Short mmCIF file of C-alpha atoms and ligand atoms in Angstrom, two decimals:
data_model
loop_
_atom_site.label_atom_id
_atom_site.label_comp_id
_atom_site.label_asym_id
_atom_site.label_seq_id
_atom_site.Cartn_x
_atom_site.Cartn_y
_atom_site.Cartn_z
CA MET A 1 -5.46 18.97 -26.67
CA SER A 2 -3.73 15.89 -27.69
CA THR A 3 -0.27 14.94 -26.18
CA GLU A 4 0.93 15.57 -29.64
CA GLN A 5 0.21 19.21 -29.49
CA GLN A 6 1.44 19.69 -26.11
CA LEU A 7 4.92 18.79 -27.36
CA ILE A 8 7.45 21.54 -28.13
CA SER A 9 9.26 21.04 -31.25
CA GLU A 10 12.54 22.24 -29.70
CA LYS A 11 13.61 24.52 -26.94
CA ALA A 12 16.68 25.33 -24.96
CA CYS A 13 18.02 22.85 -22.50
CA TRP A 14 17.39 24.58 -19.03
CA ARG A 15 20.97 23.78 -18.04
CA CYS A 16 23.28 23.88 -20.80
CA LYS A 17 21.06 26.20 -22.93
CA GLU A 18 21.66 24.11 -26.02
CA THR A 19 18.90 23.50 -28.45
CA VAL A 20 17.34 20.34 -27.63
CA HIS A 21 14.31 18.32 -29.44
CA PRO A 22 12.29 17.42 -26.49
CA THR A 23 10.07 15.22 -28.56
CA ILE A 24 13.15 12.94 -29.57
CA THR A 25 14.61 13.02 -26.23
CA GLU A 26 14.08 14.14 -22.84
CA TRP A 27 17.64 13.84 -21.67
CA CYS A 28 19.86 16.67 -23.36
CA PRO A 29 22.54 14.96 -25.81
CA ASN A 30 24.76 17.71 -24.61
CA CYS A 31 24.77 17.87 -20.90
CA GLY A 32 22.39 14.98 -19.95
CA ALA A 33 20.03 17.13 -18.12
CA TYR A 34 16.33 16.18 -17.98
CA ASN A 35 14.05 18.20 -20.04
CA SER A 36 10.46 17.55 -19.92
CA LYS A 37 8.76 16.67 -23.00
CA LYS A 38 5.53 18.60 -21.96
CA LYS A 39 5.05 22.32 -21.53
CA PRO A 40 5.13 23.20 -18.06
CA LYS A 41 1.72 23.82 -16.57
CA THR A 42 0.71 27.14 -15.43
CA PRO A 43 -0.46 27.71 -11.91
CA GLU A 44 -4.01 28.26 -13.57
CA GLN A 45 -3.79 24.97 -15.31
CA LYS A 46 -2.90 23.11 -12.05
CA GLN A 47 -5.70 24.72 -10.22
CA ALA A 48 -8.22 23.96 -13.03
CA GLU A 49 -7.10 20.26 -12.86
CA GLN A 50 -7.48 20.03 -9.24
CA GLU A 51 -10.92 21.64 -9.48
CA GLU A 52 -11.84 19.18 -12.04
CA LYS A 53 -10.42 16.12 -9.90
CA ILE A 54 -12.55 17.27 -7.06
CA ARG A 55 -15.65 17.69 -9.08
CA LYS A 56 -15.21 14.27 -10.65
CA LEU A 57 -14.55 12.71 -6.70
CA LEU A 58 -17.44 14.29 -5.59
CA SER A 59 -19.79 13.44 -8.30
CA GLY A 60 -18.51 9.71 -8.23
CA GLU A 61 -17.07 9.83 -11.81
CA ILE A 62 -13.82 8.57 -10.50
CA GLU A 63 -12.70 6.72 -7.43
CA GLY A 64 -9.80 8.04 -4.98
CA GLN A 65 -9.09 10.21 -2.21
CA TYR A 66 -8.12 13.81 -2.02
CA PHE A 67 -6.15 15.66 0.52
CA ASP A 68 -5.08 19.29 0.85
CA ARG A 69 -4.49 21.80 3.23
CA LYS A 70 -8.14 22.46 4.07
CA PHE A 71 -10.16 19.28 3.56
CA CYS A 72 -9.94 16.02 2.06
CA ILE A 73 -12.35 13.76 0.05
CA ILE A 74 -13.05 10.33 0.99
CA ASP A 75 -15.61 7.83 -0.95
CA GLY A 76 -16.97 11.02 -2.44
CA VAL A 77 -17.54 12.58 0.83
CA LYS A 78 -15.78 15.99 1.37
CA MET A 79 -14.76 16.63 5.02
CA THR A 80 -12.99 18.72 7.28
CA TYR A 81 -9.61 17.61 9.05
CA ASP A 82 -11.61 17.62 12.62
CA GLU A 83 -14.33 15.36 10.87
CA TYR A 84 -11.45 13.03 9.35
CA HIS A 85 -10.03 12.58 12.86
CA SER A 86 -13.06 12.01 14.73
CA PRO A 87 -13.31 8.70 16.51
CA GLU A 88 -16.50 7.65 14.57
CA PHE A 89 -14.78 8.30 11.31
CA GLN A 90 -11.41 6.56 12.09
CA LYS A 91 -13.42 3.79 13.46
CA LYS A 92 -15.20 3.43 10.01
CA LEU A 93 -11.79 3.67 8.32
CA ASP A 94 -10.44 0.72 10.42
CA LYS A 95 -13.26 -1.42 9.38
CA LYS A 96 -12.78 -0.70 5.69
CA ARG A 97 -9.07 -1.38 6.09
CA PHE A 98 -9.81 -4.56 8.00
CA ALA A 99 -12.06 -5.62 5.35
CA ALA A 100 -9.67 -5.03 2.47
CA MET A 101 -6.98 -7.03 4.41
CA SER A 102 -9.35 -10.00 5.16
CA LYS A 103 -10.10 -10.06 1.40
CA ALA A 104 -6.62 -10.15 0.55
CA ARG A 105 -5.69 -12.79 3.13
CA ALA A 106 -8.40 -14.98 1.94
CA SER A 107 -7.31 -14.81 -1.78
CA LYS A 108 -3.81 -15.49 -0.65
CA MET A 109 -4.90 -18.59 1.35
CA LYS A 110 -6.72 -20.02 -1.69
CA GLU A 111 -3.42 -19.56 -3.57
CA ALA A 112 -1.45 -21.38 -0.88
CA ARG A 113 -4.19 -24.05 -0.79
CA ALA A 114 -3.59 -24.58 -4.64
CA LYS A 115 0.13 -24.97 -4.12
CA GLY A 116 -0.34 -27.62 -1.46
CA THR A 117 -2.64 -28.86 1.53
CA HIS A 118 -2.02 -31.00 4.65
CA THR A 119 -4.19 -33.27 6.37
CA LYS A 120 -4.93 -33.26 10.25
CA LYS A 121 -2.87 -36.63 10.57
CA GLU A 122 0.24 -34.87 9.10
CA TRP A 123 0.06 -32.23 11.51
CA MET A 124 -0.12 -34.48 14.48
CA ALA A 125 2.68 -36.38 13.25
CA LEU A 126 4.61 -33.15 13.16
CA VAL A 127 3.48 -32.09 16.61
CA GLU A 128 4.57 -35.42 17.98
CA GLU A 129 7.91 -35.34 16.12
CA PHE A 130 8.89 -31.95 17.96
CA GLU A 131 7.35 -33.33 21.39
CA HIS A 132 4.57 -30.82 21.48
CA ARG A 133 7.00 -27.86 21.59
CA CYS A 134 7.22 -24.43 20.29
CA LEU A 135 9.78 -24.45 17.55
CA ARG A 136 10.62 -21.00 18.56
CA CYS A 137 10.80 -20.75 22.26
CA GLY A 138 11.04 -24.45 23.17
CA ASN A 139 7.87 -24.44 25.65
CA VAL A 140 5.15 -26.91 25.65
CA PRO A 141 2.33 -24.70 25.67
CA GLU A 142 -0.56 -25.52 27.85
CA ASP A 143 -3.23 -24.01 25.14
CA GLY A 144 -2.06 -25.94 22.24
CA LEU A 145 0.25 -24.98 19.41
CA THR A 146 -0.68 -23.34 16.19
CA LYS A 147 0.33 -23.73 12.71
CA ASP A 148 2.94 -21.27 11.51
CA HIS A 149 3.92 -20.92 7.81
CA ILE A 150 7.56 -20.80 7.43
CA LYS A 151 7.32 -19.02 4.08
CA ILE A 152 4.56 -16.97 4.76
CA ILE A 153 1.22 -17.06 2.69
CA ALA A 154 1.04 -13.40 2.11
CA ARG A 155 4.43 -14.08 0.05
CA GLY A 156 3.44 -16.97 -1.74
CA GLY A 157 4.10 -19.83 0.70
CA SER A 158 1.84 -23.01 0.30
CA ASP A 159 -0.24 -24.78 2.97
CA ALA A 160 1.42 -27.96 2.40
CA ILE A 161 3.08 -29.61 5.79
CA ASP A 162 6.72 -29.07 4.80
CA ASN A 163 5.78 -25.50 4.86
CA ILE A 164 4.30 -25.68 8.46
CA GLN A 165 5.97 -25.49 11.89
CA PRO A 166 4.32 -25.65 15.43
CA LEU A 167 4.48 -22.52 17.34
CA CYS A 168 2.77 -21.64 20.51
CA ARG A 169 0.27 -18.94 20.31
CA GLN A 170 2.74 -16.22 21.73
CA CYS A 171 5.50 -16.89 19.41
CA ASN A 172 3.14 -17.23 16.19
CA SER A 173 1.37 -13.87 16.92
CA ALA A 174 4.46 -12.01 17.49
CA GLN A 175 5.76 -13.16 14.40
CA GLU A 176 2.51 -12.80 12.21
CA GLN A 177 2.18 -9.22 13.16
CA PHE A 178 5.79 -8.39 11.93
CA ASN A 179 5.03 -10.41 8.93
CA TRP A 180 1.55 -8.50 8.01
CA VAL A 181 3.28 -5.14 8.67
CA GLU A 182 6.20 -6.13 6.17
CA TRP A 183 3.80 -7.52 3.88
CA ARG A 184 1.58 -4.27 3.87
CA ARG A 185 4.84 -2.24 3.24
CA GLU A 186 5.95 -4.47 0.30
CA SER A 187 2.48 -4.49 -1.24
CA GLY A 188 2.00 -0.99 -1.30
CA PHE A 189 -0.89 -0.92 1.13
CA GLY A 190 1.15 1.54 3.50
CA LEU A 191 1.15 1.63 7.00
CA GLY A 192 -1.42 3.21 9.40
CA THR A 193 -3.64 6.10 8.15
CA ASN A 194 -3.48 8.00 4.81
CA CYS A 195 -3.72 11.10 6.76
CA PHE A 196 -1.90 14.04 5.26
CA CYS A 197 -1.57 16.15 8.56
CA TRP A 198 2.08 16.88 7.79
CA MET A 199 0.77 18.80 5.01
CA ARG A 200 -1.03 21.35 7.69
CA ARG A 201 2.10 20.98 9.71
CA ILE A 202 4.15 22.64 7.18
CA SER A 203 1.47 25.17 6.12
ZN1 ZN B 301 21.71 20.46 -21.77
ZN1 ZN B 302 6.68 -20.46 21.64
ZN1 ZN B 303 -3.98 12.87 11.08
#
């Protein structure tokens, strides 16, 4: 069935009961209420669609994840929640997430280098300029300074010397962790697991 056929030529607005033409407008011209263009799906239709999605996920026709109250499908494998929460599987998931993040990081670094690079000499001069101190805590760390990108690379910062500041390991890692959490949130990577435990909690 085409989208065209799914459209209803006219119906009553659910709120003001005026006749509206959902093919022309989704918003009732009379009261402003939202009227869907499509016919509402019946529970049978919804279930059929869900079953179709599960079938496609399991056969590898489509990629994606599926969660419901009883089980989930990840990478084409159906598993129970206990299986999902097993340390072995969580370890596997962590590995996958780490690989995805490393890949994203590497591609961002490439972009950063395209915007600007720095030499070892420039870096040493910068360290000298600030008397080997960390710009955040002011200490002179025994294990040396690390390069911190002022505008972080994940957000489009360059690798040129004017975007680099010397920080001690402690200050840099404290900051970096925060940056990546932020970046994950902004880029839609999400935080932590995709687990839908809350679904079970409310069921
Ligand atoms: Zn209306
Ligand atoms: Zn420091
Ligand atoms: Zn969980």
